[in-house]
Amino acid sequence: MKLRGKFNSMLLLVFGLALGASGYFSHRQLNENARGEVLSNASVLMETILSARTWAVNEVGPNLRETGDDEEMLMMGVPAYAAEKVMEAVQKRYPDYGYREVALNPTNVKHRPADWEAKIVNSFRSDVTKLEEWGIRQSAKGPILYLAHPIQIKQSGCLGCHTTPEKSPVQLVAKYGSENGYGWKLKEIIGAQIVTVPLSVPVENANRMFITFMTTLTGVFVAVFVLLNLMLNALVISRVSVMANIADEISKGNFEMGEFNEQGSDEVAQLSASFNRMRRSLVKAMELFNSQPGS
Ligand code: HEC
């Protein structure tokens, strides 16, 4: 293999490894960042909704029941209703953000969990120390990140509407019936809050950044490759080839060719100067040899 071939294959190997490694790590990092950003958005949304729920059950509900208001007013003290209203407002600005409050035995049947949601609720029920679960799912609109928290009956205030139809406000029993959403116990994990946030935009941004980064890096490598090849050619290969040709001719006894004309102080120039001296000595030796009588 010629010098250029050896040099270039080593260069390509190093560039290939460097591109592969930086591609792998930067892709992973960018995607992690995108997920982290979405997860923190989901957490903020979750906290907001949680605050609305707490406010409804602690502040609004007790006051309403004392005044014995109608169904519409009673709903103001229902934490799930407060959560739904907050979410409706959020969705005006962020229509792709979602929130579900699911229960295995829900008051409102639309809160019955889908299979994947039921799995989450059951995982919270089987491990009470687990306070959060998140993951990524495919939806019709692309990948979404979900963040789930367990709903545990921590306050006896909840049981005012979720124990038996008899104990619940009649207006609500009339609206939701006396079948579902009762029999919940204190400390029981009855369901989960699930926030969903679209991942497609941050992931697209991460991919765009990844492509820009890789294109720039490849550009730098191509420029370095071309530059190194030009330098290798000018500084070593073309000069050494000329020297090799002349040396070849001399080895065949042809002294007609001119001397190397190498300026500078680099190794090739030193080599050519030595070669020139050797050639002159050789010419002299040949002349001496030829001038010997009888030669
Ligand atoms: C004033 C009565 C009332 C109180 C108090 C109340 N809830 Fe409810 N809850 C309801 C009603 C009514 C619904 C159905 C609302 C709807 O249509 O979205 C509901 C819905 C829910 C849901 C959604 C699943 C389902 O059953 O439809 C959860 C979870 C829930 N409540 C948990 C709680 C917790 C936890 C507390 C205490 C912090 C609580 N509730 C206190 C009346 C109440």
CSV table of C-alpha atoms and ligand atoms in Angstrom, one decimal:
chain,number,residue,atom,x,y,z
A,1,MET,CA,0.0,0.0,0.0
A,2,LYS,CA,1.3,3.4,-0.9
A,3,LEU,CA,2.0,6.1,1.7
A,4,ARG,CA,-1.2,8.0,0.8
A,5,GLY,CA,-3.3,4.9,1.1
A,6,LYS,CA,-1.9,4.0,4.5
A,7,PHE,CA,-2.3,7.6,5.7
A,8,ASN,CA,-5.8,7.9,4.4
A,9,SER,CA,-7.1,4.6,5.7
A,10,MET,CA,-5.8,5.5,9.2
A,11,LEU,CA,-7.4,8.9,8.9
A,12,LEU,CA,-10.7,7.5,7.8
A,13,LEU,CA,-10.7,4.9,10.6
A,14,VAL,CA,-10.1,7.6,13.2
A,15,PHE,CA,-12.7,9.9,11.7
A,16,GLY,CA,-15.2,7.1,11.4
A,17,LEU,CA,-14.7,6.1,15.1
A,18,ALA,CA,-14.9,9.7,16.2
A,19,LEU,CA,-18.1,10.3,14.2
A,20,GLY,CA,-19.7,7.1,15.4
A,21,ALA,CA,-18.9,7.8,19.1
A,22,SER,CA,-19.9,11.5,19.0
A,23,GLY,CA,-23.1,10.5,17.1
A,24,TYR,CA,-24.1,7.9,19.6
A,25,PHE,CA,-23.4,10.0,22.7
A,26,SER,CA,-24.8,13.3,21.4
A,27,HIS,CA,-28.0,11.5,20.1
A,28,ARG,CA,-28.5,9.9,23.5
A,29,GLN,CA,-27.9,13.2,25.4
A,30,LEU,CA,-30.1,15.3,23.2
A,31,ASN,CA,-33.0,12.8,23.5
A,32,GLU,CA,-32.5,12.6,27.2
A,33,ASN,CA,-32.6,16.4,27.4
A,34,ALA,CA,-35.8,16.5,25.3
A,35,ARG,CA,-37.4,13.9,27.6
A,36,GLY,CA,-36.3,15.8,30.7
A,37,GLU,CA,-37.8,19.0,29.5
A,38,VAL,CA,-41.1,17.3,28.7
A,39,LEU,CA,-41.1,15.5,32.0
A,40,SER,CA,-40.6,18.8,34.0
A,41,ASN,CA,-43.5,20.3,32.0
A,42,ALA,CA,-45.6,17.3,33.0
A,43,SER,CA,-44.6,17.7,36.6
A,44,VAL,CA,-45.6,21.4,36.7
A,45,LEU,CA,-49.0,20.5,35.2
A,46,MET,CA,-49.5,17.7,37.7
A,47,GLU,CA,-48.7,20.1,40.6
A,48,THR,CA,-51.1,22.7,39.2
A,49,ILE,CA,-54.0,20.3,39.0
A,50,LEU,CA,-53.2,18.8,42.4
A,51,SER,CA,-53.4,22.3,43.9
A,52,ALA,CA,-56.8,22.8,42.3
A,53,ARG,CA,-58.0,19.5,43.7
A,54,THR,CA,-56.8,20.3,47.2
A,55,TRP,CA,-58.4,23.7,47.1
A,56,ALA,CA,-61.7,22.3,46.0
A,57,VAL,CA,-61.9,19.6,48.7
A,58,ASN,CA,-60.4,21.6,51.5
A,59,GLU,CA,-61.7,25.1,50.9
A,60,VAL,CA,-64.7,25.1,48.6
A,61,GLY,CA,-66.4,21.8,49.5
A,62,PRO,CA,-66.9,22.3,53.3
A,63,ASN,CA,-68.4,25.8,52.8
A,64,LEU,CA,-70.7,24.6,50.1
A,65,ARG,CA,-72.2,21.8,52.1
A,66,GLU,CA,-73.0,24.0,55.0
A,67,THR,CA,-75.1,26.2,52.8
A,68,GLY,CA,-76.8,23.1,51.1
A,69,ASP,CA,-76.5,24.3,47.6
A,70,ASP,CA,-77.8,22.8,44.3
A,71,GLU,CA,-76.0,20.2,42.2
A,72,GLU,CA,-74.2,22.8,40.1
A,73,MET,CA,-72.8,24.5,43.2
A,74,LEU,CA,-72.0,21.1,44.8
A,75,MET,CA,-69.8,20.3,41.8
A,76,MET,CA,-67.5,23.2,42.7
A,77,GLY,CA,-66.4,21.2,45.7
A,78,VAL,CA,-65.6,18.0,43.7
A,79,PRO,CA,-61.8,17.8,43.3
A,80,ALA,CA,-62.1,15.8,40.1
A,81,TYR,CA,-64.3,18.5,38.7
A,82,ALA,CA,-61.9,21.3,39.7
A,83,ALA,CA,-59.1,19.3,38.0
A,84,GLU,CA,-61.2,19.0,34.8
A,85,LYS,CA,-61.9,22.7,34.8
A,86,VAL,CA,-58.3,23.7,35.2
A,87,MET,CA,-57.3,21.3,32.5
A,88,GLU,CA,-59.9,22.7,30.1
A,89,ALA,CA,-58.3,26.1,30.6
A,90,VAL,CA,-54.8,24.7,30.1
A,91,GLN,CA,-55.9,23.0,26.9
A,92,LYS,CA,-57.0,26.2,25.3
A,93,ARG,CA,-53.3,27.2,25.2
A,94,TYR,CA,-51.9,23.7,24.9
A,95,PRO,CA,-54.4,21.5,23.2
A,96,ASP,CA,-52.1,18.5,23.0
A,97,TYR,CA,-51.6,18.3,26.7
A,98,GLY,CA,-53.8,15.8,28.4
A,99,TYR,CA,-55.0,14.8,31.9
A,100,ARG,CA,-57.0,11.9,33.0
A,101,GLU,CA,-58.1,10.9,36.5
A,102,VAL,CA,-58.9,7.2,36.4
A,103,ALA,CA,-60.3,4.9,39.1
A,104,LEU,CA,-60.9,1.2,39.0
A,105,ASN,CA,-64.4,1.9,40.3
A,106,PRO,CA,-65.1,5.4,39.0
A,107,THR,CA,-68.0,7.7,39.9
A,108,ASN,CA,-68.1,8.9,36.3
A,109,VAL,CA,-67.8,6.0,33.9
A,110,LYS,CA,-65.7,8.1,31.5
A,111,HIS,CA,-62.9,7.7,34.2
A,112,ARG,CA,-62.8,4.0,33.7
A,113,PRO,CA,-59.1,3.2,32.9
A,114,ALA,CA,-58.0,1.9,29.5
A,115,ASP,CA,-55.8,-1.2,29.7
A,116,TRP,CA,-52.5,0.6,30.0
A,117,GLU,CA,-54.0,3.0,32.6
A,118,ALA,CA,-55.3,0.1,34.6
A,119,LYS,CA,-51.9,-1.4,34.6
A,120,ILE,CA,-50.5,1.8,36.1
A,121,VAL,CA,-53.2,1.9,38.8
A,122,ASN,CA,-52.5,-1.7,39.7
A,123,SER,CA,-48.8,-1.2,39.9
A,124,PHE,CA,-49.5,1.7,42.4
A,125,ARG,CA,-51.9,-0.5,44.4
A,126,SER,CA,-49.4,-3.4,44.6
A,127,ASP,CA,-46.5,-1.1,45.8
A,128,VAL,CA,-47.8,1.7,48.0
A,129,THR,CA,-44.3,3.2,48.3
A,130,LYS,CA,-44.3,4.0,44.6
A,131,LEU,CA,-45.2,7.6,44.1
A,132,GLU,CA,-44.6,8.2,40.4
A,133,GLU,CA,-44.4,6.4,37.1
A,134,TRP,CA,-43.6,7.8,33.8
A,135,GLY,CA,-43.0,6.5,30.3
A,136,ILE,CA,-43.4,7.0,26.6
A,137,ARG,CA,-46.3,5.7,24.5
A,138,GLN,CA,-47.2,6.0,20.9
A,139,SER,CA,-50.4,7.8,20.2
A,140,ALA,CA,-52.2,8.8,17.0
A,141,LYS,CA,-50.4,12.1,17.1
A,142,GLY,CA,-47.0,10.6,17.6
A,143,PRO,CA,-45.0,9.8,20.8
A,144,ILE,CA,-46.3,11.1,24.1
A,145,LEU,CA,-44.8,11.1,27.5
A,146,TYR,CA,-47.1,10.2,30.4
A,147,LEU,CA,-46.5,11.0,34.1
A,148,ALA,CA,-48.7,9.2,36.6
A,149,HIS,CA,-49.2,9.7,40.4
A,150,PRO,CA,-51.4,7.4,42.5
A,151,ILE,CA,-54.6,8.8,44.0
A,152,GLN,CA,-54.8,7.7,47.5
A,153,ILE,CA,-57.8,8.5,49.8
A,154,LYS,CA,-55.8,10.4,52.4
A,155,GLN,CA,-58.6,12.6,53.8
A,156,SER,CA,-61.8,11.5,55.3
A,157,GLY,CA,-63.4,14.4,53.4
A,158,CYS,CA,-63.2,12.3,50.2
A,159,LEU,CA,-65.4,9.7,51.8
A,160,GLY,CA,-68.3,12.1,52.1
A,161,CYS,CA,-69.1,11.3,48.5
A,162,HIS,CA,-67.4,8.0,47.8
A,163,THR,CA,-68.5,5.7,50.6
A,164,THR,CA,-72.2,4.9,50.1
A,165,PRO,CA,-75.0,6.6,48.1
A,166,GLU,CA,-76.8,7.3,51.4
A,167,LYS,CA,-73.8,9.3,52.7
A,168,SER,CA,-73.4,11.2,49.5
A,169,PRO,CA,-75.2,14.4,48.5
A,170,VAL,CA,-78.5,13.4,46.9
A,171,GLN,CA,-77.9,15.7,44.0
A,172,LEU,CA,-74.8,13.9,43.1
A,173,VAL,CA,-76.3,10.4,43.5
A,174,ALA,CA,-79.1,11.6,41.2
A,175,LYS,CA,-76.5,12.6,38.6
A,176,TYR,CA,-74.1,9.7,38.8
A,177,GLY,CA,-76.3,6.9,40.1
A,178,SER,CA,-75.7,4.6,43.1
A,179,GLU,CA,-73.7,1.9,41.4
A,180,ASN,CA,-70.2,3.3,40.9
A,181,GLY,CA,-67.7,5.3,42.8
A,182,TYR,CA,-68.6,4.1,46.3
A,183,GLY,CA,-67.0,1.8,48.8
A,184,TRP,CA,-63.6,3.5,48.7
A,185,LYS,CA,-61.6,3.2,51.9
A,186,LEU,CA,-59.3,5.5,53.8
A,187,LYS,CA,-55.6,4.9,52.7
A,188,GLU,CA,-56.8,2.9,49.7
A,189,ILE,CA,-55.2,3.7,46.3
A,190,ILE,CA,-58.2,4.0,44.1
A,191,GLY,CA,-56.8,5.3,40.9
A,192,ALA,CA,-54.2,7.5,39.3
A,193,GLN,CA,-53.7,10.9,37.8
A,194,ILE,CA,-52.1,10.7,34.4
A,195,VAL,CA,-50.7,13.7,32.6
A,196,THR,CA,-49.8,13.3,29.0
A,197,VAL,CA,-47.5,15.7,27.1
A,198,PRO,CA,-46.6,15.4,23.4
A,199,LEU,CA,-43.0,14.5,22.7
A,200,SER,CA,-42.9,15.1,19.0
A,201,VAL,CA,-41.9,18.7,19.0
A,202,PRO,CA,-39.0,18.4,21.5
A,203,VAL,CA,-37.9,15.2,19.8
A,204,GLU,CA,-38.0,16.9,16.4
A,205,ASN,CA,-35.9,19.8,17.8
A,206,ALA,CA,-33.4,17.3,19.3
A,207,ASN,CA,-33.2,15.5,15.9
A,208,ARG,CA,-32.7,18.8,14.1
A,209,MET,CA,-29.9,19.8,16.5
A,210,PHE,CA,-28.4,16.3,16.1
A,211,ILE,CA,-28.4,16.6,12.3
A,212,THR,CA,-26.8,20.1,12.4
A,213,PHE,CA,-24.1,18.9,14.8
A,214,MET,CA,-23.3,15.8,12.8
A,215,THR,CA,-23.2,17.8,9.5
A,216,THR,CA,-20.9,20.3,11.0
A,217,LEU,CA,-18.6,17.6,12.4
A,218,THR,CA,-18.5,15.8,9.1
A,219,GLY,CA,-17.7,19.1,7.4
A,220,VAL,CA,-14.8,19.7,9.7
A,221,PHE,CA,-13.5,16.2,9.1
A,222,VAL,CA,-13.8,16.5,5.3
A,223,ALA,CA,-11.9,19.8,5.5
A,224,VAL,CA,-9.2,18.3,7.7
A,225,PHE,CA,-9.0,15.3,5.4
A,226,VAL,CA,-8.6,17.4,2.2
A,227,LEU,CA,-6.1,19.8,3.9
A,228,LEU,CA,-4.0,16.9,5.3
A,229,ASN,CA,-3.9,15.3,1.9
A,230,LEU,CA,-2.9,18.5,0.2
A,231,MET,CA,-0.1,19.0,2.7
A,232,LEU,CA,1.0,15.3,2.5
A,233,ASN,CA,1.2,15.6,-1.2
A,234,ALA,CA,3.0,18.9,-1.3
A,235,LEU,CA,5.4,18.3,1.6
A,236,VAL,CA,6.2,14.6,1.2
A,237,ILE,CA,4.7,12.6,-1.7
A,238,SER,CA,5.5,14.7,-4.7
A,239,ARG,CA,9.1,15.5,-3.4
A,240,VAL,CA,9.8,11.9,-2.5
A,241,SER,CA,8.5,10.7,-5.9
A,242,VAL,CA,10.8,13.1,-7.7
A,243,MET,CA,13.7,11.9,-5.6
A,244,ALA,CA,12.8,8.3,-6.2
A,245,ASN,CA,12.7,8.9,-10.0
A,246,ILE,CA,16.2,10.5,-9.9
A,247,ALA,CA,17.6,7.8,-7.6
A,248,ASP,CA,16.2,5.2,-9.9
A,249,GLU,CA,17.9,6.8,-13.0
A,250,ILE,CA,21.2,7.1,-11.1
A,251,SER,CA,21.0,3.4,-10.1
A,252,LYS,CA,20.8,2.6,-13.8
A,253,GLY,CA,24.0,4.6,-14.4
A,254,ASN,CA,22.2,7.7,-15.8
A,255,PHE,CA,23.8,10.8,-14.3
A,256,GLU,CA,22.2,13.2,-16.7
A,257,MET,CA,19.3,14.2,-14.5
A,258,GLY,CA,19.7,17.4,-12.5
A,259,GLU,CA,20.1,17.6,-8.8
A,260,PHE,CA,17.2,17.9,-6.4
A,261,ASN,CA,16.3,21.4,-5.8
A,262,GLU,CA,15.0,21.2,-2.3
A,263,GLN,CA,14.9,24.4,-0.2
A,264,GLY,CA,14.0,24.5,3.5
A,265,SER,CA,15.1,22.7,6.6
A,266,ASP,CA,12.5,19.9,6.9
A,267,GLU,CA,13.5,16.2,6.9
A,268,VAL,CA,12.8,15.8,3.1
A,269,ALA,CA,15.0,18.8,2.3
A,270,GLN,CA,17.8,17.3,4.6
A,271,LEU,CA,17.4,13.9,2.8
A,272,SER,CA,17.6,15.5,-0.6
A,273,ALA,CA,20.8,17.5,0.4
A,274,SER,CA,22.4,14.3,1.6
A,275,PHE,CA,21.3,12.6,-1.5
A,276,ASN,CA,22.8,15.3,-3.7
A,277,ARG,CA,26.1,15.0,-1.8
A,278,MET,CA,26.1,11.2,-2.2
A,279,ARG,CA,25.4,11.6,-5.9
A,280,ARG,CA,28.3,14.1,-6.3
A,281,SER,CA,30.6,11.7,-4.5
A,282,LEU,CA,29.4,8.9,-6.7
A,283,VAL,CA,30.0,10.9,-9.9
A,284,LYS,CA,33.5,11.8,-8.7
A,285,ALA,CA,34.2,8.1,-7.8
A,286,MET,CA,33.0,7.0,-11.2
A,287,GLU,CA,35.2,9.7,-12.9
A,288,LEU,CA,38.2,8.6,-10.9
A,289,PHE,CA,37.5,5.0,-11.7
A,290,ASN,CA,37.1,5.8,-15.4
A,291,SER,CA,40.3,7.8,-15.5
A,292,GLN,CA,42.4,4.9,-14.2
A,293,PRO,CA,44.7,3.6,-16.9
A,294,GLY,CA,43.5,0.3,-18.1
A,295,SER,CA,40.0,0.7,-16.9
B,1,HEC,C1,-68.6,16.6,47.0
B,1,HEC,C2,-68.4,15.2,46.7
B,1,HEC,C3,-67.1,14.7,46.4
B,1,HEC,C4,-66.0,14.7,47.3
B,1,HEC,C5,-65.9,15.4,48.6
B,1,HEC,C6,-64.9,14.0,46.6
B,1,HEC,N1,-65.4,13.6,45.4
B,1,HEC,FE1,-64.3,12.5,44.1
B,1,HEC,N2,-65.8,12.7,42.7
B,1,HEC,C7,-67.1,13.2,43.0
B,1,HEC,C8,-67.8,13.2,41.8
B,1,HEC,C9,-69.2,13.7,41.6
B,1,HEC,C10,-67.0,12.7,40.8
B,1,HEC,C11,-67.3,12.6,39.3
B,1,HEC,C12,-66.9,13.9,38.6
B,1,HEC,C13,-67.0,13.9,37.1
B,1,HEC,O1,-68.0,13.7,36.5
B,1,HEC,O2,-65.9,14.1,36.5
B,1,HEC,C14,-65.7,12.4,41.4
B,1,HEC,C15,-64.7,11.8,40.8
B,1,HEC,C16,-63.5,11.4,41.4
B,1,HEC,C17,-62.4,10.8,40.7
B,1,HEC,C18,-62.3,10.4,39.3
B,1,HEC,C19,-62.8,9.1,39.0
B,1,HEC,C20,-64.2,8.9,39.2
B,1,HEC,O3,-64.6,8.4,40.2
B,1,HEC,O4,-65.0,9.4,38.3
B,1,HEC,C21,-61.5,10.6,41.7
B,1,HEC,C22,-60.1,9.9,41.4
B,1,HEC,C23,-61.9,11.1,42.9
B,1,HEC,N3,-63.2,11.6,42.7
B,1,HEC,C24,-61.2,11.2,44.0
B,1,HEC,C25,-61.6,11.9,45.1
B,1,HEC,C26,-60.7,12.1,46.2
B,1,HEC,C27,-59.3,11.6,46.4
B,1,HEC,C28,-61.3,12.9,47.1
B,1,HEC,C29,-60.8,13.6,48.3
B,1,HEC,C30,-59.6,14.4,48.2
B,1,HEC,C31,-62.7,13.2,46.5
B,1,HEC,N4,-62.8,12.5,45.3
B,1,HEC,C32,-63.7,13.9,47.1
B,1,HEC,C33,-67.5,13.6,44.2
B,1,HEC,C34,-66.7,13.9,45.3
